[in-house]
Short mmCIF file of C-alpha atoms in Angstrom, two decimals:
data_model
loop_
_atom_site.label_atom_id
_atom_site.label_comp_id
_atom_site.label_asym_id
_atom_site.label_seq_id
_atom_site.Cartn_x
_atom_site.Cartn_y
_atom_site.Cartn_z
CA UNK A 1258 10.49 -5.49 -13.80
CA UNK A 1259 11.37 -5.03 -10.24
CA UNK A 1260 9.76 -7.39 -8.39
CA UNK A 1261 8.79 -8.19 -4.66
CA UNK A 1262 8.14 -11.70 -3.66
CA UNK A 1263 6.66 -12.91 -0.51
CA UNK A 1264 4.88 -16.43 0.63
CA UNK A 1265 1.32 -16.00 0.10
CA UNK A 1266 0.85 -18.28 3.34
CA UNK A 1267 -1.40 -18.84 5.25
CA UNK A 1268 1.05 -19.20 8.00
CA UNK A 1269 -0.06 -20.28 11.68
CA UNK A 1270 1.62 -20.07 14.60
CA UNK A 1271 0.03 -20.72 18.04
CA UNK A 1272 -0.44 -17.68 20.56
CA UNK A 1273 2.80 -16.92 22.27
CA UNK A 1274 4.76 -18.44 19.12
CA UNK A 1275 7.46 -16.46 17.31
CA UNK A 1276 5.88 -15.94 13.61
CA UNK A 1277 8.67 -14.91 11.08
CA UNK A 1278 7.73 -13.49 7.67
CA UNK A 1279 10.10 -13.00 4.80
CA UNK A 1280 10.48 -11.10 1.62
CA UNK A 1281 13.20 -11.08 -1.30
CA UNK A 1282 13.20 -8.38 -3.75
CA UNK A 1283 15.28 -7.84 -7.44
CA UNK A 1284 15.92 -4.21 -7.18
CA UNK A 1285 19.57 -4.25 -6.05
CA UNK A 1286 19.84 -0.73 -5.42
CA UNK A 1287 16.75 -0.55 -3.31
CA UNK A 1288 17.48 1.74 0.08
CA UNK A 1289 14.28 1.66 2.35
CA UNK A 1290 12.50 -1.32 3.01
CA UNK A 1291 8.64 -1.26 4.95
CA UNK A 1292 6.28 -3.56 6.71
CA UNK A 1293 2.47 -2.92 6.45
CA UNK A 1294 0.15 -5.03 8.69
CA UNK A 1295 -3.36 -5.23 7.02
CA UNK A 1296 -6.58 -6.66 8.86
CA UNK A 1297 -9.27 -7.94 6.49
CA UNK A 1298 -11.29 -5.21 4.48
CA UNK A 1299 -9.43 -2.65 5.96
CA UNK A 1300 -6.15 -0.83 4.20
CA UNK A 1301 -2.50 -1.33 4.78
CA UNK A 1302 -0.87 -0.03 8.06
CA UNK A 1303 2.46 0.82 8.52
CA UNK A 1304 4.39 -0.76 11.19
CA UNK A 1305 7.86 -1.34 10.60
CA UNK A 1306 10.68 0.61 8.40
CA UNK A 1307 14.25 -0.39 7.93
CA UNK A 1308 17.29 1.27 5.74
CA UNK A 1309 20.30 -0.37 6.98
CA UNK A 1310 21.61 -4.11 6.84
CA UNK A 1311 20.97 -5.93 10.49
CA UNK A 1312 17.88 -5.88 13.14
CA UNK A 1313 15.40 -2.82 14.03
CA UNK A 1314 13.04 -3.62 17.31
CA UNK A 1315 10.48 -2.13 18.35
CA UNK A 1316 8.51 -3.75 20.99
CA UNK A 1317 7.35 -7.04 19.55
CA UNK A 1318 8.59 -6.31 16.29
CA UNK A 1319 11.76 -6.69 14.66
CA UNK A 1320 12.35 -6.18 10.84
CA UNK A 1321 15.97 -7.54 9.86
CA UNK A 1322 17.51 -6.84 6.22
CA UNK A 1323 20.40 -8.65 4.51
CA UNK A 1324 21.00 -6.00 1.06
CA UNK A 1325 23.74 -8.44 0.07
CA UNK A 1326 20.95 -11.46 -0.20
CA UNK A 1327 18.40 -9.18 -1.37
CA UNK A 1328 16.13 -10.51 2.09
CA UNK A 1329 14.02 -8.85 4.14
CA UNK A 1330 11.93 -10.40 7.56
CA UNK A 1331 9.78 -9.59 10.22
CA UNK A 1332 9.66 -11.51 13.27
CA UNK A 1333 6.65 -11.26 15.36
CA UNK A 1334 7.73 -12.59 19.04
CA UNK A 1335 4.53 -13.91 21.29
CA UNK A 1336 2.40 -13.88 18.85
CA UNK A 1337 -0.79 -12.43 19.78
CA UNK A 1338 -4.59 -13.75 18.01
CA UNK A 1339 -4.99 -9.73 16.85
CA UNK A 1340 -1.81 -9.77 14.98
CA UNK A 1341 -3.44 -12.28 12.43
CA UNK A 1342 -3.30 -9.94 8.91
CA UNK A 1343 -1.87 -9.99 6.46
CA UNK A 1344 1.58 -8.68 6.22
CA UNK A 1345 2.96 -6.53 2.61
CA UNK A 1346 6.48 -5.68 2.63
CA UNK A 1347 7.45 -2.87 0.34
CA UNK A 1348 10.81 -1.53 -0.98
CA UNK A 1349 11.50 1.63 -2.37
CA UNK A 1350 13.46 1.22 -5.69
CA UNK A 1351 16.02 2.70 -7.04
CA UNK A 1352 15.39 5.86 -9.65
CA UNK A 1353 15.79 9.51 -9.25
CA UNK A 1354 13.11 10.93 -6.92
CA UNK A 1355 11.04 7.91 -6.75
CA UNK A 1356 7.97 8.39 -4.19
CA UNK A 1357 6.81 5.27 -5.15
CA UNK A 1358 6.75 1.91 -3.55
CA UNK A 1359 6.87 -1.90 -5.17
CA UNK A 1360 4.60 -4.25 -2.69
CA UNK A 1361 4.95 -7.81 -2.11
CA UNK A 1362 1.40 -9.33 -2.60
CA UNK A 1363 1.69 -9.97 1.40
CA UNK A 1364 1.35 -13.49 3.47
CA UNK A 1365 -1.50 -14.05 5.63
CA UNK A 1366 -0.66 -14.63 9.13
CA UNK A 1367 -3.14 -16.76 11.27
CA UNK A 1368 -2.44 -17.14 15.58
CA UNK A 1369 -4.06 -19.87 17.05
CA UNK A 1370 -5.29 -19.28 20.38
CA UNK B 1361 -0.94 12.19 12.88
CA UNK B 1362 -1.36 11.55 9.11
CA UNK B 1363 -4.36 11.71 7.48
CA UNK B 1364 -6.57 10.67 4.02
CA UNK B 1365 -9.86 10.51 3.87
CA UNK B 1366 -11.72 8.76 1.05
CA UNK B 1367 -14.93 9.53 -0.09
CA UNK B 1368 -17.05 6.85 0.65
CA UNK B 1369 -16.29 3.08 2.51
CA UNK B 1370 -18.82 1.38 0.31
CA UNK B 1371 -20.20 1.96 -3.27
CA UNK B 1372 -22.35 0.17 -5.53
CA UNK B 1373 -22.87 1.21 -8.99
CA UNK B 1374 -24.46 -0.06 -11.86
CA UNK B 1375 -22.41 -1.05 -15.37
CA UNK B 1376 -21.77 1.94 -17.89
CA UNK B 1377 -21.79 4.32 -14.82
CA UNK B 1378 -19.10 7.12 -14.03
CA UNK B 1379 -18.12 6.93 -10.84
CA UNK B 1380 -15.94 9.59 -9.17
CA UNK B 1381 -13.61 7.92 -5.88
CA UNK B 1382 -12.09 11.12 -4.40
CA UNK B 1383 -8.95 11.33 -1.97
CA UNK B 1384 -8.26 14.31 0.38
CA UNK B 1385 -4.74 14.43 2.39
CA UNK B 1386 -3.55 17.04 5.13
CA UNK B 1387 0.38 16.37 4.58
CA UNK B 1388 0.53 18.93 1.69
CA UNK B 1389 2.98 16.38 0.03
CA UNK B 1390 3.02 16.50 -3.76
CA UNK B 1391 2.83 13.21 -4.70
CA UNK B 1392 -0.75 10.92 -3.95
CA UNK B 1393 -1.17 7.42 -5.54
CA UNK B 1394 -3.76 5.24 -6.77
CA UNK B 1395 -4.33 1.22 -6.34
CA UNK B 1396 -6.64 -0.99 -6.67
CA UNK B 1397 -6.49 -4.76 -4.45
CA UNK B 1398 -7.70 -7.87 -5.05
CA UNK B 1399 -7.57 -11.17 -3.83
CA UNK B 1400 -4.68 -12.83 -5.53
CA UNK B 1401 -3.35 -10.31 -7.46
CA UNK B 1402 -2.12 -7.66 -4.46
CA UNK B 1403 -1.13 -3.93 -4.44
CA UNK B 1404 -1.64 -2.57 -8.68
CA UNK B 1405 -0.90 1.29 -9.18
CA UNK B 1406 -3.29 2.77 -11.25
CA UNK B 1407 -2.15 6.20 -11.15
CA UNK B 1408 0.36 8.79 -9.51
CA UNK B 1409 0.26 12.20 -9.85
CA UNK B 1410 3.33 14.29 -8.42
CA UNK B 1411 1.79 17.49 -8.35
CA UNK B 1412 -1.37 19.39 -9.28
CA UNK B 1413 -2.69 18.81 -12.83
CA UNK B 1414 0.46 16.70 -13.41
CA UNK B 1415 -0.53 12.71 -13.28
CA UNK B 1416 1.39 9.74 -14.75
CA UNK B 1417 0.26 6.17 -15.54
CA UNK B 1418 0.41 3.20 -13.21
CA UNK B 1419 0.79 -0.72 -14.15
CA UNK B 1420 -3.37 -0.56 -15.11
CA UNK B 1421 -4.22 2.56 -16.35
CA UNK B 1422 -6.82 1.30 -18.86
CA UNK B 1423 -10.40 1.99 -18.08
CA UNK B 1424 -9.44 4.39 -15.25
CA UNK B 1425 -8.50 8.87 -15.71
CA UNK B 1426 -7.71 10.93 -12.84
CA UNK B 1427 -7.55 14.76 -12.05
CA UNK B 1428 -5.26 16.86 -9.68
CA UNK B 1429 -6.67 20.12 -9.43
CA UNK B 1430 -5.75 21.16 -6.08
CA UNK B 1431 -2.58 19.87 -3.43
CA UNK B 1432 -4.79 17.88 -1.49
CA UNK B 1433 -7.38 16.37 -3.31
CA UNK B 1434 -6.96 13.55 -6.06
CA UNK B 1435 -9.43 12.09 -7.50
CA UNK B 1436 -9.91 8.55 -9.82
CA UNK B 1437 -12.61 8.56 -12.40
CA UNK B 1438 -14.17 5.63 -14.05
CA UNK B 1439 -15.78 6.89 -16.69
CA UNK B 1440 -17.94 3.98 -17.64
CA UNK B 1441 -17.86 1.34 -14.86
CA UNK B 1442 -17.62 -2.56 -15.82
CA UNK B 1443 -17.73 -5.36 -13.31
CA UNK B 1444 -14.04 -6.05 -13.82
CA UNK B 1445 -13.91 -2.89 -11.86
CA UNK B 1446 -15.21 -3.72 -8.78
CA UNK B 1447 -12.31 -3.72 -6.20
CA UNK B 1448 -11.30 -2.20 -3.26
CA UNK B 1449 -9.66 1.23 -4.45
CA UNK B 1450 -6.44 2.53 -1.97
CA UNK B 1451 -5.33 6.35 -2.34
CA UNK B 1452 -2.07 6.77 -0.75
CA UNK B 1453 0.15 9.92 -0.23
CA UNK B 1454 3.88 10.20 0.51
CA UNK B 1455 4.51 12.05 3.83
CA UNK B 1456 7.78 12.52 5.77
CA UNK B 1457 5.69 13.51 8.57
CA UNK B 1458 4.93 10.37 10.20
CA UNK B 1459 7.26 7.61 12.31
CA UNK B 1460 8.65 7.17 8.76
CA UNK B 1461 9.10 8.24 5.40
CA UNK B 1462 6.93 6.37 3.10
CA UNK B 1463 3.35 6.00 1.44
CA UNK B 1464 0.68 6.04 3.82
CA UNK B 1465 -3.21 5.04 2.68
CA UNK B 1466 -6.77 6.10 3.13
CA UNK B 1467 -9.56 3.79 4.55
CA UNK B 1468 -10.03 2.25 1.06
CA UNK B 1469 -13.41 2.46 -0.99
CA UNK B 1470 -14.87 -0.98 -1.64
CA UNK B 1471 -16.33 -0.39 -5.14
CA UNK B 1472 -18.82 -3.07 -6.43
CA UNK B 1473 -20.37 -2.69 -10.14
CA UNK B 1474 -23.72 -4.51 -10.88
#
């Protein structure tokens, strides 16, 4: 069973506060690794993708990925009150033409004002 | 800009009910997913289908069908609703037409059996 674990949370972090979310996964051969951000009762939104080991920014966002430790993260830098979600990662697995994504069952991120 | 519409935001329907939950994507991709989400329990598949009339089980297929009659539209049937079904219900498609290659969802149907 490949599997995608993440801390359910909640985490806080106060407003202006780097929050930093992490994800392992078992499928060694996994290539593309995602970040959804989704707000209470509505669905998942992508925000962040990485394929390659080391950092990806963009703006406040940076998703870093260690294949060799099986890690993913996403580090939120000043933190703002509308980026409390909660955060999936997904991974892609390994398997000929697989479309399909495992999810992580996300961690709830709450910023304190 | 990608885009899946669901057919409704909200549904109630009463126990021993079928209930149709129909998907519509504009990113002509052949593959479009089902989940369902609850509290708890995260992201389950229910069914994929990678192209029309061609569908294969999720992780929770039971209770749950599904038809693919045309490239855009995918539909999930219950055909006789229990209150263990009420969820939120996620249709998804693959696209390579957005910022990234990946699945990307409708506005979810919350489902709620009496």
């Amino acid at each position: 069973q490949k599997e995608v674990e993440q801390n359910s949370g909640p985490l806080s972090v106060p407003e202006g506060a780097i929050a930093s979310l992490n994800c392992t996964y078992s499928d060694r051969g996994s290539q593309s690794f995602f970040w959804y951000r989704q707000y209470s009762g509505k669905s998942p939104e992508l925000i962040m993708s990485i394929y390659s080991n080391g950092d990806k920014e963009d703006g406040r966002f940076t998703a870093q990925l260690n294949k060799a430790s099986q890690y993913v993260s996403l580090l939120i830098r000043d933190s703002q009150p509308s980026d409390s979600a909660t955060y999936l990662c997904a991974v892609n697995p390994s398997g000929a033409g697989s479309y399909q994504l495992t999810f992580g069952k996300g961690t709830k991120l709450s910023v304190i004002p | 800009d990608v885009k899946v519409t669901q057919s409704s935001r909200y549904l109630v329907k009463r126990t021993g009910e079928k209930v149709f939950l129909e998907c519509v994507q504009d990113m002509d991709h052949e593959n479009m997913f089902w989940y369902r989400q609850d509290p708890g329990l995260g992201l389950r598949l229910i069914y994929f289908s990678y192209d029309v009339k061609m569908k294969e089980k999720g992780d929770i297929p039971e209770g749950y069908s599904v038809s693919r009659e045309k490239k855009e539209r995918f539909s999930l049937i219950l055909e006789s609703a229990s209150t263990n079904q009420t969820s939120m219900y996620l249709c998804a498609t693959w696209t390579s037409l957005g910022f990234a290659d990946t699945q990307y969802f409708g506005p979810g149907t919350r489902l709620t059996v009496l």
